[in-house]
PDB file of C-alpha atoms in Angstrom:
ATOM      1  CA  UNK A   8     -17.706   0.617  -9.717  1.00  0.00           C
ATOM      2  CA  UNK A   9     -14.404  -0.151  -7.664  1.00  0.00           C
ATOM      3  CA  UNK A  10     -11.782   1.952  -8.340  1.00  0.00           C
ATOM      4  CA  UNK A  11      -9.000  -0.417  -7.099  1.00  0.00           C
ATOM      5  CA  UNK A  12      -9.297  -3.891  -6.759  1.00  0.00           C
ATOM      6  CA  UNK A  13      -6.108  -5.935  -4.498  1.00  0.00           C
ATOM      7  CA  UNK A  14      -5.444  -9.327  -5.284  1.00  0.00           C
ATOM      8  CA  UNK A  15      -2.699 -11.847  -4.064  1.00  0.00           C
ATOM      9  CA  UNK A  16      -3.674 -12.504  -0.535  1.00  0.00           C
ATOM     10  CA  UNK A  17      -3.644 -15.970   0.752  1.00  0.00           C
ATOM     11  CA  UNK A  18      -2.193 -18.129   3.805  1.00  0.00           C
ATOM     12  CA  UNK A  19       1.092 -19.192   4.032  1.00  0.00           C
ATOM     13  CA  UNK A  20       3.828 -20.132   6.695  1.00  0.00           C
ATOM     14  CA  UNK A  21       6.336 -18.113   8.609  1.00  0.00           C
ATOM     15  CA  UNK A  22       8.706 -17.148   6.182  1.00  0.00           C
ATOM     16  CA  UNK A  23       6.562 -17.724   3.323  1.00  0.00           C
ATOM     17  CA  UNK A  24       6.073 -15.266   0.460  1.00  0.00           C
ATOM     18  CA  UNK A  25       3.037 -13.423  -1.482  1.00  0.00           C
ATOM     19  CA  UNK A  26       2.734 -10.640  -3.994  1.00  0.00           C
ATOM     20  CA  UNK A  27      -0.035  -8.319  -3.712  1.00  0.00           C
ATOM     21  CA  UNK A  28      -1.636  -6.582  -6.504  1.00  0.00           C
ATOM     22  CA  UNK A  29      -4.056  -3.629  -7.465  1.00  0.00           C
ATOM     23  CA  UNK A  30      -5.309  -2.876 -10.736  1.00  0.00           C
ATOM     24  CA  UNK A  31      -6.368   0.743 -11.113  1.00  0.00           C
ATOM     25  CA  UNK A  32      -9.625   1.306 -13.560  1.00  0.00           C
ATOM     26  CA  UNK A  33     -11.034   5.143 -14.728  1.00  0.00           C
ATOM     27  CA  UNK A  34      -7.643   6.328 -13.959  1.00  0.00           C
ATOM     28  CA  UNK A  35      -3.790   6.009 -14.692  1.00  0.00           C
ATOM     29  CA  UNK A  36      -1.940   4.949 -11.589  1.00  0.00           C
ATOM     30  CA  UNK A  37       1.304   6.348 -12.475  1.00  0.00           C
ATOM     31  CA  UNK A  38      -0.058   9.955 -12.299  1.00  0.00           C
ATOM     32  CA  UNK A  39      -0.772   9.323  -8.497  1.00  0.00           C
ATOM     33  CA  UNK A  40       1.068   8.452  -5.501  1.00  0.00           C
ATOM     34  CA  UNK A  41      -0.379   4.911  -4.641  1.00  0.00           C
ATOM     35  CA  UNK A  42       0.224   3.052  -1.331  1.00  0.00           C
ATOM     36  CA  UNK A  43      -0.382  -0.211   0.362  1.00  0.00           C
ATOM     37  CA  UNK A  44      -1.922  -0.005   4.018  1.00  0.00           C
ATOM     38  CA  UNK A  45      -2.616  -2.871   6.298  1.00  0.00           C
ATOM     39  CA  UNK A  46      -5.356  -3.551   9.224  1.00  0.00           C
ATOM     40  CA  UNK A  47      -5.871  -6.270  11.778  1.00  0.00           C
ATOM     41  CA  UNK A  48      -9.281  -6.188  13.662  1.00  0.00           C
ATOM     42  CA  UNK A  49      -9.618  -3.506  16.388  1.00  0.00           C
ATOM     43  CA  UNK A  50      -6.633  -0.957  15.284  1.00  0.00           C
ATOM     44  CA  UNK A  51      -6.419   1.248  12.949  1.00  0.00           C
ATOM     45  CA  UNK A  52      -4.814   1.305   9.430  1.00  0.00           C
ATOM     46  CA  UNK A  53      -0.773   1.250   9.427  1.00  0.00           C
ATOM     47  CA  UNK A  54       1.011   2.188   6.445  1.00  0.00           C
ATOM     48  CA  UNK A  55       3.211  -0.118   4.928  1.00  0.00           C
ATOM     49  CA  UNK A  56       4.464   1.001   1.653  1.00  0.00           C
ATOM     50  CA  UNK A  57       4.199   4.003  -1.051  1.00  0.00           C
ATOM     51  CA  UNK A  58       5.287   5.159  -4.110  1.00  0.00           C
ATOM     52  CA  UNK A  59       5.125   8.669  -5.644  1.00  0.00           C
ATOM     53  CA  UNK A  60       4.559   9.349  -8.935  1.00  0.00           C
ATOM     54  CA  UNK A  61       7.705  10.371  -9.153  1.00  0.00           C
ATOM     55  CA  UNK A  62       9.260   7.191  -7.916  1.00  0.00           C
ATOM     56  CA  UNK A  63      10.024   7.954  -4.696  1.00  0.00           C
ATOM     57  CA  UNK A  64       9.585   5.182  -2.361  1.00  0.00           C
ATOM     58  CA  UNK A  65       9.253   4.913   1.850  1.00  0.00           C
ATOM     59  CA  UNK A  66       8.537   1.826   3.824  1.00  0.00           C
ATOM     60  CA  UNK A  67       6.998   1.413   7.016  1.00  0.00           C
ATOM     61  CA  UNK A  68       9.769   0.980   9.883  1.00  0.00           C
ATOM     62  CA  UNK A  69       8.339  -2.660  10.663  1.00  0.00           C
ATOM     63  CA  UNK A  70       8.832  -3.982   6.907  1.00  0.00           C
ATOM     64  CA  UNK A  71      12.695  -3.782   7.663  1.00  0.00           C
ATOM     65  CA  UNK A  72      13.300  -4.505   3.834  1.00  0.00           C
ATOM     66  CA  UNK A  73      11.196  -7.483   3.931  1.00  0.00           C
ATOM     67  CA  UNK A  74       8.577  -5.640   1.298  1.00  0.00           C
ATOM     68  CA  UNK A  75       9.558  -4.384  -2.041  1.00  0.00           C
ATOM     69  CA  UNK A  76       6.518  -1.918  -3.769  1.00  0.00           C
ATOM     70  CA  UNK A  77       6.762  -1.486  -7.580  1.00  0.00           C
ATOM     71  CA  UNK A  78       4.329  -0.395 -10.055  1.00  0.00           C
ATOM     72  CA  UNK A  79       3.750  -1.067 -13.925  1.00  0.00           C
ATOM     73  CA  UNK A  80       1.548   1.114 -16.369  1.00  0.00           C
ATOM     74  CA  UNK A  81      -1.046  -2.076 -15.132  1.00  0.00           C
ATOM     75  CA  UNK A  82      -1.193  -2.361 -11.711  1.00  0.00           C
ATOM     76  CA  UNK A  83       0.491  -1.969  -8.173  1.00  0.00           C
ATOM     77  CA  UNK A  84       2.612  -4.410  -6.675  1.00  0.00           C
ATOM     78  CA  UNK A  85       3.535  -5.777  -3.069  1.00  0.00           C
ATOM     79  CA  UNK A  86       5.989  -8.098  -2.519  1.00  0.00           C
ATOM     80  CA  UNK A  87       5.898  -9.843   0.992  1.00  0.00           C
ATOM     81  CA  UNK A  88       9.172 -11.753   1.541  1.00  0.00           C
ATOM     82  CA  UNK A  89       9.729 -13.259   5.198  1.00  0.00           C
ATOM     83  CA  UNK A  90       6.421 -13.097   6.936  1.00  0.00           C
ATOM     84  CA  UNK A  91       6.188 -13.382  10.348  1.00  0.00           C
ATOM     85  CA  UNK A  92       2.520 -14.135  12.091  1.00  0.00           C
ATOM     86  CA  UNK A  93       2.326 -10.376  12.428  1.00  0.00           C
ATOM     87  CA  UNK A  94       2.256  -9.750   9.001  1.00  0.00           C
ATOM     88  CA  UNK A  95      -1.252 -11.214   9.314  1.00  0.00           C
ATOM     89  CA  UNK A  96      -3.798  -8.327   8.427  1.00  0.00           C
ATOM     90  CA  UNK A  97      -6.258  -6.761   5.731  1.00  0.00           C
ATOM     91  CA  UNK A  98      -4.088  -5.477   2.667  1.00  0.00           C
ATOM     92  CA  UNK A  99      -5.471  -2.437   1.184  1.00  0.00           C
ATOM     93  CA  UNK A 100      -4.438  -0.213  -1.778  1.00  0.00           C
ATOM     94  CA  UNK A 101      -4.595   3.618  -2.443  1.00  0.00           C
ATOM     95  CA  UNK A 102      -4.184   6.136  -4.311  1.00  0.00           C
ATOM     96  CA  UNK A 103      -3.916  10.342  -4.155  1.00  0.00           C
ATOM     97  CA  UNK A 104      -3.043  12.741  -6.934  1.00  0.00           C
ATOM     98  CA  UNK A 105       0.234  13.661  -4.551  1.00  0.00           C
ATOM     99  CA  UNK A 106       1.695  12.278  -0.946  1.00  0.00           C
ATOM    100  CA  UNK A 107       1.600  16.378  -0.306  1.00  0.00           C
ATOM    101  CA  UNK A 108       0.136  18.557   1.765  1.00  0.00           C
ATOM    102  CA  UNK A 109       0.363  22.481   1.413  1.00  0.00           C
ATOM    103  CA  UNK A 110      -0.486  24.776   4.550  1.00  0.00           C
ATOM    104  CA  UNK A 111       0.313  28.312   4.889  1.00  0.00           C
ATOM    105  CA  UNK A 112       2.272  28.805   1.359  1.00  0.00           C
ATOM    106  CA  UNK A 113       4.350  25.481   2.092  1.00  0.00           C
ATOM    107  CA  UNK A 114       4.150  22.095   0.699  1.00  0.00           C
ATOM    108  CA  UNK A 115       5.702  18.949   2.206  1.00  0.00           C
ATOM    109  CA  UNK A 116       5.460  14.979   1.556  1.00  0.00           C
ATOM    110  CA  UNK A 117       3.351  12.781   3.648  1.00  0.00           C
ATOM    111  CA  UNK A 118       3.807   9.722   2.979  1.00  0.00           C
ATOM    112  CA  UNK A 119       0.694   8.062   4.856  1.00  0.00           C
ATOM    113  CA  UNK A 120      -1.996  10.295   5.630  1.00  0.00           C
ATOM    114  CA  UNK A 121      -5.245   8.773   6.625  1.00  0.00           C
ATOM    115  CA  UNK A 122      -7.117  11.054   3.584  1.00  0.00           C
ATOM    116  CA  UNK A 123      -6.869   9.075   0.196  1.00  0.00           C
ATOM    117  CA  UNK A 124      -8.688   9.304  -2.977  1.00  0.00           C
ATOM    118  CA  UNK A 125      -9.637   5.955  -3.800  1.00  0.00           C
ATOM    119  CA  UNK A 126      -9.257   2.930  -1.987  1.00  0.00           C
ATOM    120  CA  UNK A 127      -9.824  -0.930  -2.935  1.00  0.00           C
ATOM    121  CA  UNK A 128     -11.519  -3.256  -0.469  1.00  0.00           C
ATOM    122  CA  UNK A 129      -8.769  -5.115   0.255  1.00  0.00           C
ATOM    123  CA  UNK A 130      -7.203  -8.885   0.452  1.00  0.00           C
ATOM    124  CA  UNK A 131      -6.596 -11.209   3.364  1.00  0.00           C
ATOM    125  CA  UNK A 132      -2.805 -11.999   4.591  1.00  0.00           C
ATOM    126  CA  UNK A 133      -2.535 -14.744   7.075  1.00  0.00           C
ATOM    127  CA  UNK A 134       0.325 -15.999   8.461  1.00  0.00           C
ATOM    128  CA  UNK A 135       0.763 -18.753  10.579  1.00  0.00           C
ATOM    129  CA  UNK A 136       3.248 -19.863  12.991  1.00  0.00           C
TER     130      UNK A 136
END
């Protein structure tokens, strides 16, 4: 049973908009720290958005406030404003019980570690020129 399933993705023109979503099932998303990544073929996944359970936000540096990430008591949210042909990639979802990691006594935020608890299967962007 999927976990997270994205939803949104489509084809649209330079400058164009979409808005991505995830719907969480077996658990309740606002008691993790969820996150949208991104993939094009041949590199490897690049973090684009995340939200802590606390609210706490971070972007990638590349979104350059052209994404906006919210979250309901539903679902998980993307909004892509302003594409640009390298926009086009696999959008993926995930989700962790905290954006933390504790070594040695300490504990600090990490916003886009590769290690995730759940993740959906993710939904096509294309953006053409």
């Amino acid at each position: 049973q999927d976990q997270l399933v994205e939803s949104g993705g489509g084809s649209v023109q330079a400058g164009g908009s979409l808005r991505l979503s995830c719907a969480a099932s077996a658990f309740t998303l606002n008691n993790y720290c969820m996150s949208w990544f991104r993939q094009v073929p041949g590199k490897g996944r690049e973090g684009v958005a995340a939200i802590e359970s606390d609210g706490r936000i971070v972007y990638g540096d590349f979104v350059k406030g052209r994404f906006t990430i919210s979250k309901d008591n539903a679902a998980l949210y993307l909004a892509l404003n302003m594409l640009k042909p390298e926009d086009t990639a696999m959008y993926y979802c995930a989700a962790k019980r905290a954006c933390r990691e504790c070594t040695g006594g300490s504990c600090y935020t990490v916003w886009f570690s590769p290690q995730w608890d759940f993740w959906g299967l993710g939904t096509q962007v294309t953006v053409s020129s």
